[in-house]
Coordinates of C-alpha atoms in Angstrom, one line a residue:
Chain A
M274 CA 93.3 108.1 62.9
T275 CA 95.6 110.5 64.7
V276 CA 99.3 109.5 64.7
F277 CA 101.2 109.9 67.9
G278 CA 104.8 109.4 69.1
G279 CA 105.7 107.5 72.2
V280 CA 109.0 107.0 74.1
E281 CA 109.7 104.3 76.7
A282 CA 112.7 106.0 78.3
G283 CA 114.7 103.3 80.0
G284 CA 118.1 103.2 81.7
T285 CA 119.7 101.2 78.9
K286 CA 117.7 102.2 75.9
F287 CA 115.0 104.6 74.7
V288 CA 112.3 102.8 72.7
C289 CA 110.7 105.3 70.4
G290 CA 107.6 104.6 68.4
V291 CA 105.3 106.3 66.0
G292 CA 101.8 105.1 65.0
T293 CA 98.2 104.8 66.0
G294 CA 98.5 101.5 67.9
P295 CA 100.0 98.0 67.9
E296 CA 99.0 97.4 64.2
D297 CA 101.1 100.1 62.6
L298 CA 103.7 100.9 65.3
E299 CA 107.1 101.8 63.9
V300 CA 109.8 101.4 66.6
V301 CA 113.5 102.4 66.9
R302 CA 115.8 101.7 69.9
I303 CA 118.3 104.4 70.9
P304 CA 121.0 103.5 73.5
T305 CA 120.8 105.6 76.7
T306 CA 124.1 107.4 76.9
R307 CA 124.4 111.1 78.0
P308 CA 121.1 113.0 78.2
E309 CA 122.0 115.5 75.5
E310 CA 122.9 112.8 73.0
T311 CA 120.0 110.4 73.7
I312 CA 117.4 113.2 73.8
A313 CA 118.8 114.7 70.5
Q314 CA 118.6 111.3 68.8
T315 CA 115.0 110.9 70.1
V316 CA 114.0 114.3 68.8
A317 CA 115.7 113.6 65.5
F318 CA 113.6 110.4 65.1
F319 CA 110.3 112.2 65.8
R320 CA 111.3 115.0 63.4
R321 CA 111.3 112.5 60.6
H322 CA 107.6 112.0 61.4
P323 CA 106.0 115.4 61.1
E324 CA 102.6 113.7 61.1
I325 CA 102.6 113.1 64.9
E326 CA 100.1 115.3 66.7
A327 CA 101.5 114.7 70.3
V328 CA 104.2 112.7 72.1
G329 CA 104.0 110.6 75.2
I330 CA 107.0 109.7 77.4
G331 CA 107.1 106.8 80.0
S332 CA 110.3 107.3 81.8
F333 CA 112.6 105.6 84.3
G334 CA 112.6 107.5 87.6
P335 CA 112.0 108.8 90.0
V336 CA 110.2 111.5 88.0
D337 CA 108.2 114.6 88.8
L338 CA 104.6 114.0 87.7
H339 CA 102.9 117.2 89.0
P340 CA 101.9 119.5 86.2
E341 CA 102.0 122.5 88.6
S342 CA 105.6 121.8 89.7
P343 CA 108.5 123.8 88.3
T344 CA 110.3 120.4 87.6
F345 CA 107.3 118.7 86.0
G346 CA 108.6 116.2 83.4
Y347 CA 112.0 115.9 85.0
I348 CA 113.9 112.8 85.9
T349 CA 114.8 113.8 89.5
S350 CA 117.0 111.8 91.9
T351 CA 117.8 108.8 89.8
P352 CA 121.0 106.8 90.6
K353 CA 121.8 106.7 86.9
A354 CA 124.9 108.8 86.4
G355 CA 124.4 112.0 84.4
W356 CA 120.6 111.8 84.4
Q357 CA 119.8 113.5 87.7
N358 CA 117.5 116.6 87.3
T359 CA 117.1 116.1 83.6
D360 CA 114.2 117.9 82.0
L361 CA 113.3 115.0 79.7
G362 CA 109.7 116.0 79.1
G363 CA 110.4 119.7 78.7
E364 CA 113.3 119.3 76.2
I365 CA 111.3 116.9 74.0
R366 CA 108.2 119.2 74.2
R367 CA 110.1 122.3 73.3
A368 CA 112.0 120.6 70.5
L369 CA 108.9 119.1 68.8
G370 CA 106.4 121.8 69.6
V371 CA 103.5 119.3 70.2
P372 CA 101.5 118.4 73.3
T373 CA 103.7 116.1 75.5
G374 CA 102.4 113.6 78.1
F375 CA 104.7 112.3 80.8
D376 CA 104.5 109.5 83.3
T377 CA 106.6 106.7 84.7
D378 CA 107.7 103.8 82.5
V379 CA 105.6 101.3 84.5
N380 CA 102.5 103.6 84.6
A381 CA 102.8 103.9 80.8
A382 CA 103.0 100.1 80.5
A383 CA 99.9 99.8 82.6
L384 CA 98.1 102.2 80.3
G385 CA 99.2 100.3 77.3
E386 CA 97.9 97.0 78.8
A387 CA 94.6 98.8 79.6
R388 CA 94.2 100.1 76.0
W389 CA 95.4 97.2 73.9
G390 CA 96.5 94.4 76.2
A391 CA 95.4 92.1 79.1
A392 CA 93.6 94.8 81.1
Q393 CA 91.2 96.1 78.4
G394 CA 88.1 97.5 80.0
V395 CA 89.4 96.9 83.6
S396 CA 88.9 99.9 85.8
D397 CA 91.1 98.8 88.7
F398 CA 94.2 96.7 88.3
V399 CA 97.9 96.3 89.3
Y400 CA 100.6 96.0 86.7
L401 CA 103.8 94.5 88.2
T402 CA 107.1 93.9 86.5
V403 CA 109.7 91.6 88.1
G404 CA 113.1 91.8 86.4
T405 CA 116.3 93.7 87.0
G406 CA 114.1 95.8 89.3
V407 CA 110.6 95.3 90.6
G408 CA 108.1 98.1 89.9
G409 CA 104.6 98.7 88.7
G410 CA 101.7 100.9 88.1
I411 CA 98.2 101.0 89.6
V412 CA 95.0 101.9 87.8
A413 CA 92.1 102.8 90.1
H414 CA 88.7 104.1 89.0
G415 CA 90.2 104.0 85.5
R416 CA 93.0 106.4 86.2
V417 CA 96.7 105.8 86.9
L418 CA 97.5 106.4 90.6
H419 CA 100.0 109.2 91.2
G420 CA 99.7 110.7 94.7
L421 CA 102.6 112.5 96.3
V422 CA 105.3 111.1 94.0
H423 CA 104.4 107.8 92.3
P424 CA 104.2 104.3 93.6
E425 CA 107.4 102.3 94.2
L426 CA 105.8 98.9 94.3
G427 CA 109.1 97.1 94.5
H428 CA 109.9 98.6 97.9
I429 CA 107.0 97.4 100.0
R430 CA 107.9 95.1 102.9
V431 CA 106.9 91.5 102.9
P432 CA 107.6 88.9 105.6
H433 CA 111.1 87.5 105.0
D434 CA 111.2 83.8 105.7
L435 CA 114.6 83.7 107.4
A436 CA 114.4 80.1 108.4
R437 CA 114.0 79.0 104.7
D438 CA 115.9 81.9 103.2
P439 CA 118.8 83.5 105.1
Y440 CA 119.7 85.6 102.0
P441 CA 119.6 89.2 103.3
G442 CA 118.2 90.8 100.2
I443 CA 119.9 93.0 97.5
C444 CA 118.1 96.4 97.8
P445 CA 120.8 99.0 98.6
A446 CA 118.2 101.1 100.5
H447 CA 116.1 98.4 102.2
G448 CA 117.8 95.0 102.0
D449 CA 114.9 92.6 102.1
C450 CA 112.1 94.7 100.6
L451 CA 110.1 93.0 97.8
E452 CA 112.7 94.0 95.2
G453 CA 115.5 93.1 97.5
L454 CA 114.1 89.5 97.8
T455 CA 112.6 88.8 94.3
S456 CA 114.4 90.8 91.6
G457 CA 116.5 88.9 89.0
P458 CA 119.7 90.1 90.6
A459 CA 118.4 88.9 94.0
M460 CA 117.7 85.5 92.6
Q461 CA 121.2 85.3 91.0
A462 CA 122.9 86.5 94.2
R463 CA 121.0 84.1 96.3
W464 CA 121.4 81.0 94.2
G465 CA 124.7 81.7 92.4
V466 CA 123.4 81.4 88.9
P467 CA 121.0 83.5 86.8
A468 CA 117.3 82.7 87.4
V469 CA 116.9 81.5 83.9
E470 CA 119.4 78.7 84.5
L471 CA 117.7 77.4 87.6
P472 CA 115.9 74.0 86.9
L473 CA 112.1 74.0 87.1
D474 CA 112.1 71.9 90.2
H475 CA 114.6 74.1 92.1
A476 CA 113.5 75.5 95.5
A477 CA 114.1 79.0 94.1
W478 CA 110.8 79.0 92.3
G479 CA 108.6 78.1 95.3
L480 CA 110.4 80.8 97.4
E481 CA 110.0 83.4 94.6
A482 CA 106.3 82.6 94.3
H483 CA 105.8 82.8 98.0
Y484 CA 107.3 86.3 98.2
L485 CA 105.4 87.5 95.2
A486 CA 102.1 86.0 96.6
L487 CA 102.7 87.8 99.9
A488 CA 103.0 91.1 97.9
L489 CA 99.8 90.3 95.9
T490 CA 98.0 89.5 99.2
T491 CA 98.9 92.9 100.5
W492 CA 97.8 94.6 97.3
V493 CA 94.5 92.7 97.2
C494 CA 93.8 93.9 100.8
T495 CA 95.0 97.5 100.0
L496 CA 93.7 98.2 96.5
S497 CA 91.0 95.5 95.9
P498 CA 92.0 95.2 92.3
R499 CA 90.0 93.4 89.7
L500 CA 93.1 92.0 87.9
M501 CA 96.8 91.7 88.5
L502 CA 99.3 91.5 85.6
L503 CA 102.7 90.1 86.3
G504 CA 105.4 90.7 83.7
G505 CA 109.1 91.3 83.4
G506 CA 112.1 89.0 82.9
V507 CA 111.6 86.8 86.0
M508 CA 108.0 86.2 85.1
Q509 CA 109.0 84.7 81.7
Q510 CA 108.8 81.4 83.6
P511 CA 105.2 80.4 83.0
H512 CA 105.4 77.7 85.7
L513 CA 105.6 80.5 88.3
F514 CA 101.9 81.6 87.7
P515 CA 100.2 78.5 89.1
I516 CA 102.4 78.4 92.2
I517 CA 101.8 82.1 92.8
R518 CA 98.0 81.7 92.4
Q519 CA 98.0 78.7 94.8
E520 CA 100.0 80.6 97.4
L521 CA 97.9 83.7 97.0
S522 CA 94.8 81.6 97.7
R523 CA 96.4 80.0 100.7
L524 CA 97.4 83.4 102.1
L525 CA 94.1 85.1 101.6
N526 CA 92.4 82.0 103.1
G527 CA 88.9 82.8 101.8
Y528 CA 88.8 86.2 103.5
V529 CA 88.0 88.2 100.4
R530 CA 84.7 86.6 99.3
A531 CA 84.6 87.6 95.6
P532 CA 84.2 84.9 93.0
E533 CA 87.0 86.5 91.0
I534 CA 89.3 85.5 93.8
L535 CA 87.7 82.4 95.3
E536 CA 87.1 80.7 92.0
G537 CA 88.8 82.7 89.3
L538 CA 92.5 83.2 90.2
D539 CA 93.6 81.8 86.8
R540 CA 92.0 84.9 85.3
F541 CA 92.9 87.2 88.2
V542 CA 96.7 86.8 88.2
I543 CA 97.8 86.7 84.5
P544 CA 100.7 87.8 82.3
P545 CA 100.5 91.1 80.4
Q546 CA 100.0 90.7 76.6
L547 CA 102.1 93.5 75.0
G548 CA 105.5 92.1 76.0
S549 CA 108.4 94.5 75.5
R550 CA 106.1 96.9 73.6
A551 CA 103.8 97.7 76.6
G552 CA 105.8 100.8 77.6
V553 CA 106.0 102.4 74.1
L554 CA 102.4 101.6 73.4
G555 CA 101.4 103.1 76.7
A556 CA 103.4 106.2 75.8
L557 CA 101.1 106.5 72.8
V558 CA 98.2 106.6 75.3
L559 CA 100.0 109.4 77.2
A560 CA 100.4 111.2 73.9
Q561 CA 96.7 110.9 73.2
Q562 CA 95.8 112.2 76.7
A563 CA 98.1 115.2 76.2
F564 CA 96.5 115.8 72.8
E565 CA 93.0 115.7 74.1
A566 CA 93.9 117.9 77.0
A567 CA 95.4 120.5 74.6
V568 CA 92.6 120.8 72.0
P569 CA 89.0 122.0 72.6
R570 CA 86.9 119.0 73.3
T571 CA 84.7 118.2 70.3
A572 CA 83.6 114.7 71.2
S573 CA 80.2 116.0 72.5
P574 CA 78.3 118.4 70.4
G575 CA 76.7 119.8 73.5
I576 CA 80.0 120.7 75.0
A577 CA 81.2 122.1 71.7
V578 CA 78.2 124.5 71.8
L579 CA 79.1 125.5 75.3
H580 CA 82.7 126.3 74.2
G581 CA 81.3 128.5 71.4
E582 CA 79.0 130.4 73.8
N583 CA 81.9 131.1 76.2
A584 CA 84.3 132.1 73.4
Chain B
M248 CA 72.0 124.7 103.6
T249 CA 70.6 121.3 102.7
V250 CA 70.0 119.0 105.7
F251 CA 71.1 115.4 105.4
G252 CA 70.9 112.2 107.4
G253 CA 73.9 110.0 108.1
V254 CA 74.3 106.5 109.7
E255 CA 77.5 105.0 110.9
A256 CA 76.3 101.4 111.1
G257 CA 78.6 99.5 113.5
G258 CA 78.6 96.1 115.0
T259 CA 77.6 97.3 118.4
K260 CA 75.7 100.5 117.7
F261 CA 74.3 102.6 114.8
V262 CA 75.2 106.2 115.2
C263 CA 72.6 108.2 113.4
G264 CA 72.9 111.9 112.7
V265 CA 71.0 114.8 111.1
G266 CA 72.4 118.1 110.1
T267 CA 74.5 120.1 107.6
G268 CA 77.9 119.4 109.3
P269 CA 79.8 119.3 112.6
E270 CA 78.2 122.6 113.8
D271 CA 74.6 121.5 113.9
L272 CA 74.8 117.7 114.0
E273 CA 72.2 116.0 116.1
V274 CA 73.2 112.4 117.0
V275 CA 71.4 109.4 118.5
R276 CA 72.9 106.0 119.2
I277 CA 70.9 102.8 118.5
P278 CA 72.2 99.4 119.8
T279 CA 72.9 96.9 117.0
T280 CA 70.6 94.0 117.8
R281 CA 68.5 92.2 115.1
P282 CA 68.5 93.8 111.6
E283 CA 64.7 94.3 111.6
E284 CA 64.8 96.0 115.0
T285 CA 67.8 98.2 114.5
I286 CA 66.8 99.3 111.0
A287 CA 63.3 100.1 112.2
Q288 CA 64.6 102.3 114.9
T289 CA 67.0 104.0 112.5
V290 CA 64.2 104.7 110.0
A291 CA 61.9 106.0 112.9
F292 CA 64.6 108.4 113.9
F293 CA 65.0 109.8 110.4
R294 CA 61.2 110.0 110.0
R295 CA 61.2 112.5 112.8
H296 CA 63.3 114.7 110.5
P297 CA 61.3 115.2 107.3
E298 CA 63.6 118.0 106.3
I299 CA 66.4 115.6 105.3
E300 CA 66.9 115.5 101.5
A301 CA 69.1 112.4 101.4
V302 CA 70.7 109.7 103.7
G303 CA 74.2 108.3 103.7
I304 CA 75.3 105.0 105.3
G305 CA 78.8 104.0 106.3
S306 CA 78.5 100.4 107.3
F307 CA 80.5 97.6 108.9
G308 CA 81.2 94.9 106.3
P309 CA 81.9 93.3 104.1
V310 CA 79.4 95.2 102.0
D311 CA 78.5 95.4 98.3
L312 CA 79.4 98.8 96.9
H313 CA 78.7 98.2 93.2
P314 CA 75.6 100.2 92.1
E315 CA 75.1 97.7 89.2
S316 CA 75.0 94.7 91.5
P317 CA 71.7 93.1 92.6
T318 CA 73.0 93.1 96.2
F319 CA 74.2 96.7 96.1
G320 CA 73.9 98.2 99.6
Y321 CA 73.9 94.8 101.3
I322 CA 76.0 93.7 104.2
T323 CA 77.2 90.5 102.7
S324 CA 79.4 87.8 104.4
T325 CA 79.8 89.4 107.9
P326 CA 80.7 87.2 110.8
K327 CA 78.1 89.1 112.9
A328 CA 75.2 86.7 113.6
G329 CA 71.9 87.5 111.9
W330 CA 73.4 90.3 109.7
Q331 CA 74.6 88.2 106.7
N332 CA 73.0 89.3 103.4
T333 CA 71.1 92.2 105.0
D334 CA 69.8 94.8 102.5
L335 CA 70.7 97.7 104.8
G336 CA 70.9 100.3 102.1
G337 CA 67.8 99.2 100.2
E338 CA 65.6 99.0 103.3
I339 CA 66.5 102.5 104.5
R340 CA 66.1 103.9 101.0
R341 CA 62.7 102.4 100.4
A342 CA 61.4 103.3 103.9
L343 CA 62.5 107.0 103.6
G344 CA 62.1 107.6 99.9
V345 CA 65.2 109.8 99.6
P346 CA 68.4 109.3 97.7
T347 CA 70.7 107.0 99.8
G348 CA 74.5 106.8 99.6
F349 CA 76.3 103.7 100.8
D350 CA 79.9 102.8 101.6
T351 CA 82.0 101.1 104.3
D352 CA 82.3 102.7 107.7
V353 CA 85.9 103.4 107.2
N354 CA 85.5 104.9 103.8
A355 CA 82.8 107.2 105.3
A356 CA 85.2 108.2 108.1
A357 CA 87.8 109.0 105.5
L358 CA 85.3 111.2 103.6
G359 CA 84.4 112.9 106.9
E360 CA 88.0 113.7 107.6
A361 CA 88.4 115.0 104.0
R362 CA 85.5 117.4 104.3
W363 CA 85.7 118.6 107.9
G364 CA 88.7 117.1 109.6
A365 CA 92.4 116.5 109.2
A366 CA 92.5 115.8 105.5
Q367 CA 90.7 118.9 104.1
G368 CA 91.9 119.6 100.6
V369 CA 94.1 116.5 100.4
S370 CA 93.5 114.5 97.2
D371 CA 95.4 111.3 98.2
F372 CA 95.5 110.0 101.7
V373 CA 95.2 106.9 103.9
Y374 CA 92.8 106.8 106.9
L375 CA 93.6 103.9 109.2
T376 CA 91.8 102.9 112.4
V377 CA 93.5 100.7 114.9
G378 CA 91.2 99.4 117.6
T379 CA 89.2 96.2 118.1
G380 CA 89.9 95.6 114.4
V381 CA 92.2 97.3 112.0
G382 CA 90.7 98.9 108.9
G383 CA 90.8 101.9 106.8
G384 CA 89.9 103.9 103.7
I385 CA 92.0 105.2 100.8
V386 CA 91.3 108.4 98.9
A387 CA 93.1 108.7 95.6
H388 CA 92.7 111.5 93.0
G389 CA 90.0 112.8 95.5
R390 CA 87.9 109.7 95.3
V391 CA 87.4 106.9 97.8
L392 CA 89.0 103.7 96.3
H393 CA 86.6 100.8 95.9
G394 CA 87.8 98.3 93.3
L395 CA 86.6 94.7 93.2
V396 CA 85.1 94.7 96.8
H397 CA 86.8 97.4 99.0
P398 CA 90.1 97.6 100.8
E399 CA 90.7 95.4 103.9
L400 CA 93.7 97.4 105.1
G401 CA 94.0 95.4 108.3
H402 CA 94.8 92.2 106.5
I403 CA 97.9 93.1 104.6
R404 CA 101.0 91.1 105.5
V405 CA 103.9 92.7 107.4
P406 CA 107.2 91.1 108.5
H407 CA 106.6 89.4 111.8
D408 CA 109.6 89.8 114.1
L409 CA 109.5 86.3 115.6
A410 CA 112.7 86.8 117.5
R411 CA 111.3 89.7 119.4
D412 CA 107.6 88.7 119.3
P413 CA 106.7 85.0 119.3
Y414 CA 103.0 85.8 119.7
P415 CA 101.3 84.1 116.7
G416 CA 98.7 86.8 116.0
I417 CA 95.0 86.9 116.6
C418 CA 93.4 87.0 113.2
P419 CA 91.2 84.0 112.7
A420 CA 91.8 84.0 109.0
H421 CA 95.5 85.0 108.7
G422 CA 97.1 84.7 112.2
D423 CA 99.8 87.4 111.9
C424 CA 98.5 89.8 109.4
L425 CA 98.5 93.5 110.4
E426 CA 95.3 93.2 112.4
G427 CA 96.4 89.9 113.8
L428 CA 99.6 91.6 115.2
T429 CA 98.4 95.2 116.1
S430 CA 94.7 95.3 117.0
G431 CA 93.7 96.0 120.6
P432 CA 92.7 92.3 121.2
A433 CA 96.1 91.2 119.8
M434 CA 97.9 93.5 122.3
Q435 CA 95.8 92.3 125.1
A436 CA 96.4 88.6 124.2
R437 CA 100.1 89.2 123.8
W438 CA 100.8 91.1 127.0
G439 CA 98.0 89.8 129.2
V440 CA 96.4 93.2 130.0
P441 CA 94.4 95.7 127.9
A442 CA 96.7 98.0 125.9
V443 CA 95.5 101.0 127.8
E444 CA 96.9 99.5 131.1
L445 CA 100.4 99.1 129.7
P446 CA 102.9 101.6 131.0
L447 CA 104.4 104.1 128.6
D448 CA 107.8 102.6 128.8
H449 CA 106.6 99.0 128.1
A450 CA 108.1 97.2 125.1
A451 CA 104.6 96.7 123.7
W452 CA 104.6 100.3 122.3
G453 CA 107.9 100.0 120.4
L454 CA 106.7 96.7 118.9
E455 CA 103.3 98.2 118.0
A456 CA 104.9 101.2 116.4
H457 CA 107.3 98.9 114.5
Y458 CA 104.5 96.9 112.9
L459 CA 102.4 100.0 112.1
A460 CA 105.4 101.7 110.6
L461 CA 106.0 98.6 108.4
A462 CA 102.4 98.9 107.2
L463 CA 102.8 102.6 106.5
T464 CA 106.0 101.9 104.6
T465 CA 104.2 99.5 102.4
W466 CA 101.3 102.0 101.8
V467 CA 103.8 104.9 101.0
C468 CA 105.4 102.6 98.4
T469 CA 102.1 101.4 97.0
L470 CA 99.8 104.5 97.1
S471 CA 102.2 107.4 97.4
P472 CA 99.8 109.2 99.8
R473 CA 100.1 112.9 100.7
L474 CA 98.9 112.2 104.3
M475 CA 98.3 109.3 106.6
L476 CA 95.7 109.6 109.4
L477 CA 95.9 107.1 112.3
G478 CA 92.9 106.8 114.6
G479 CA 91.1 104.2 116.6
G480 CA 91.3 103.1 120.3
V481 CA 94.9 102.0 120.2
M482 CA 96.0 105.3 118.7
Q483 CA 94.6 107.2 121.6
Q484 CA 98.1 106.9 123.0
P485 CA 99.8 110.1 121.7
H486 CA 103.2 108.8 122.5
L487 CA 102.9 106.2 119.7
F488 CA 103.0 108.9 116.9
P489 CA 106.6 110.0 117.3
I490 CA 107.8 106.4 117.6
I491 CA 105.9 105.4 114.4
R492 CA 107.3 108.4 112.5
Q493 CA 110.8 107.6 113.6
E494 CA 110.4 104.0 112.6
L495 CA 108.8 104.9 109.2
S496 CA 111.7 107.2 108.5
R497 CA 114.2 104.4 109.3
L498 CA 112.4 101.9 107.2
L499 CA 112.0 104.2 104.1
N500 CA 115.7 105.1 104.6
G501 CA 115.5 108.2 102.3
Y502 CA 114.2 106.3 99.3
V503 CA 111.1 108.4 98.7
R504 CA 112.7 111.8 98.2
A505 CA 109.8 114.1 98.9
P506 CA 110.2 116.9 101.5
E507 CA 106.8 115.9 103.0
I508 CA 108.5 112.6 103.9
L509 CA 112.1 113.5 104.4
E510 CA 111.5 116.5 106.5
G511 CA 107.8 116.7 107.3
L512 CA 106.7 113.4 108.9
D513 CA 105.2 115.2 111.9
R514 CA 102.6 116.6 109.4
F515 CA 102.5 113.4 107.3
V516 CA 101.5 110.9 110.0
I517 CA 98.9 112.6 112.2
P518 CA 95.7 111.8 114.1
P519 CA 92.3 112.4 112.6
Q520 CA 90.3 115.3 114.0
L521 CA 86.7 114.2 114.1
G522 CA 87.1 111.5 116.7
S523 CA 84.0 109.3 117.1
R524 CA 82.0 111.5 114.8
A525 CA 84.1 110.9 111.7
G526 CA 81.9 108.0 110.5
V527 CA 78.5 109.8 110.9
L528 CA 79.9 113.0 109.5
G529 CA 81.3 111.1 106.5
A530 CA 77.8 109.5 106.1
L531 CA 76.5 113.1 105.6
V532 CA 79.0 113.4 102.7
L533 CA 77.7 110.2 101.3
A534 CA 74.2 111.6 101.5
Q535 CA 75.2 114.7 99.7
Q536 CA 76.9 112.7 97.0
A537 CA 73.7 110.7 96.5
F538 CA 71.6 113.9 96.6
E539 CA 73.8 115.5 93.9
A540 CA 73.8 112.4 91.8
A541 CA 70.0 112.3 91.9
V542 CA 69.1 115.9 91.0
P543 CA 70.1 117.7 87.7
R544 CA 73.3 119.6 88.2
T545 CA 72.7 123.3 88.6
A546 CA 76.1 124.3 90.0
S547 CA 77.4 125.6 86.6
P548 CA 75.3 128.0 84.6
G549 CA 76.9 126.7 81.4
I550 CA 75.9 123.1 82.2
A551 CA 72.4 124.2 83.2
V552 CA 72.0 125.8 79.8
L553 CA 73.2 122.6 78.2
H554 CA 70.5 120.7 80.2
G555 CA 67.9 123.1 79.0
E556 CA 68.9 122.7 75.4
N557 CA 68.8 118.9 75.6
A558 CA 65.5 118.8 77.5

């Protein structure tokens, strides 16, 4: 088994891991301070593991994901002080000298869930995390969706129920976008206490489920996913899932006539399975992808012959 | 040049074409009556063109797009009387005995625009049509997005500005979903006259642009497209485009920091170029895909050698 390194580069900590998968993953956590310091500590950790064949990085963003771009692998216009225009991918790749994969933190988490978690074998799904922020990754035709930049799922617009909820939303850019209405900080600002302290019968949960179900409705109609994973701090309240499913069913109103949606919402909207390790495990998948892109393919003997003929 | 047949199967007419592309396309229109009659006329037209090597069908829906499904190529739960559970793809394929591609009408139109129209060379884009209904196709990583069923872009939820617009929406399933608020029939029901008769300075256009821009905002944040094409009857009002772009810019508020969006919206939100022929031209692309999937690949000499070795 090939051993890879993975980094979930977050705004408060870098979770670095080495291993072949969930069974043997060794993890360290490095506080996110200045880029030079944090990247140096990250590199030092991987240098203690010369057995790694490649490294993958799932980073907070926005990031540049286009291999042909001069700033590929950079953290670009982040609000995090000191981290704008940081060549995270390039610095780690040059320091370690191994193939290096790079994607967003949430795309990495989606890949982790696809390989080892709740989305194994699923070609088309949405991975959403609802916590301090709201974000996610989309897998379509078995590939993470990138496009022009990368998805910013937290910033879609959903109908704001102003009669029931006069709170204006907390997003500095958009006010009442999805993140502005449903993130942990939005719940705390709206209700005056952290979400985790709200009793189970508080009106907050029905409202939260309503907004999240509106977003899921929009993604069902846009992406036609086969599965939706909802994780993150706010979703640690298991009672939210049945309310969200019921509301999603009410909002779709039978329009999408697939048994997975008409009869199987309890398997269609579910929690992820890898918890806080989804990002670093997904980074191992990014490492493997970079590894396989860098070496001549040997999986198919036919293709190997072809390489030989062309060499 | 290989000659293909294409069908845009619509609820009021089937547009059938034969050719290699826009330059030599020969088109006939067949009224959509009973399935037996309309399909027989479609087959009769193609039989007069024995030179066609494959046929593609872009159909009204919902349709079954999964090749492994027993009802692949069927129109499934359509509200159109007599057409439920119609094996459109299978009947045409069996009658003509050539490879037959099958997709939604809007996915076909997206493919047509990608090959010969406004999205040539664009790997990730949204094609939206706003007319009697609202629908569209998504191309991601160069492939039409399918998923569990197929997208139903008209049925996403957007914030309904009830203060400015008390009209409840016309969608039988959802009321004020995107289609319920922005389709031609919604405009006519809201304002009492067909959209085309509303003067250019009527408040209807600003409201229409607002709702469409909300939808585009959500798709920018979900799909990160490189281009958005807006077509259909309602979009035949060219003055809508600048208002939609201005509103999209206001709603995104600088959050997605790509020059294509910050500075280039007049090239990012544009009309399609193939007009009413997008669907049937896209059906030719579906035919070509079916043709290429059915014959051994000969494009690459290396691969051809490989086939020979394995044969």
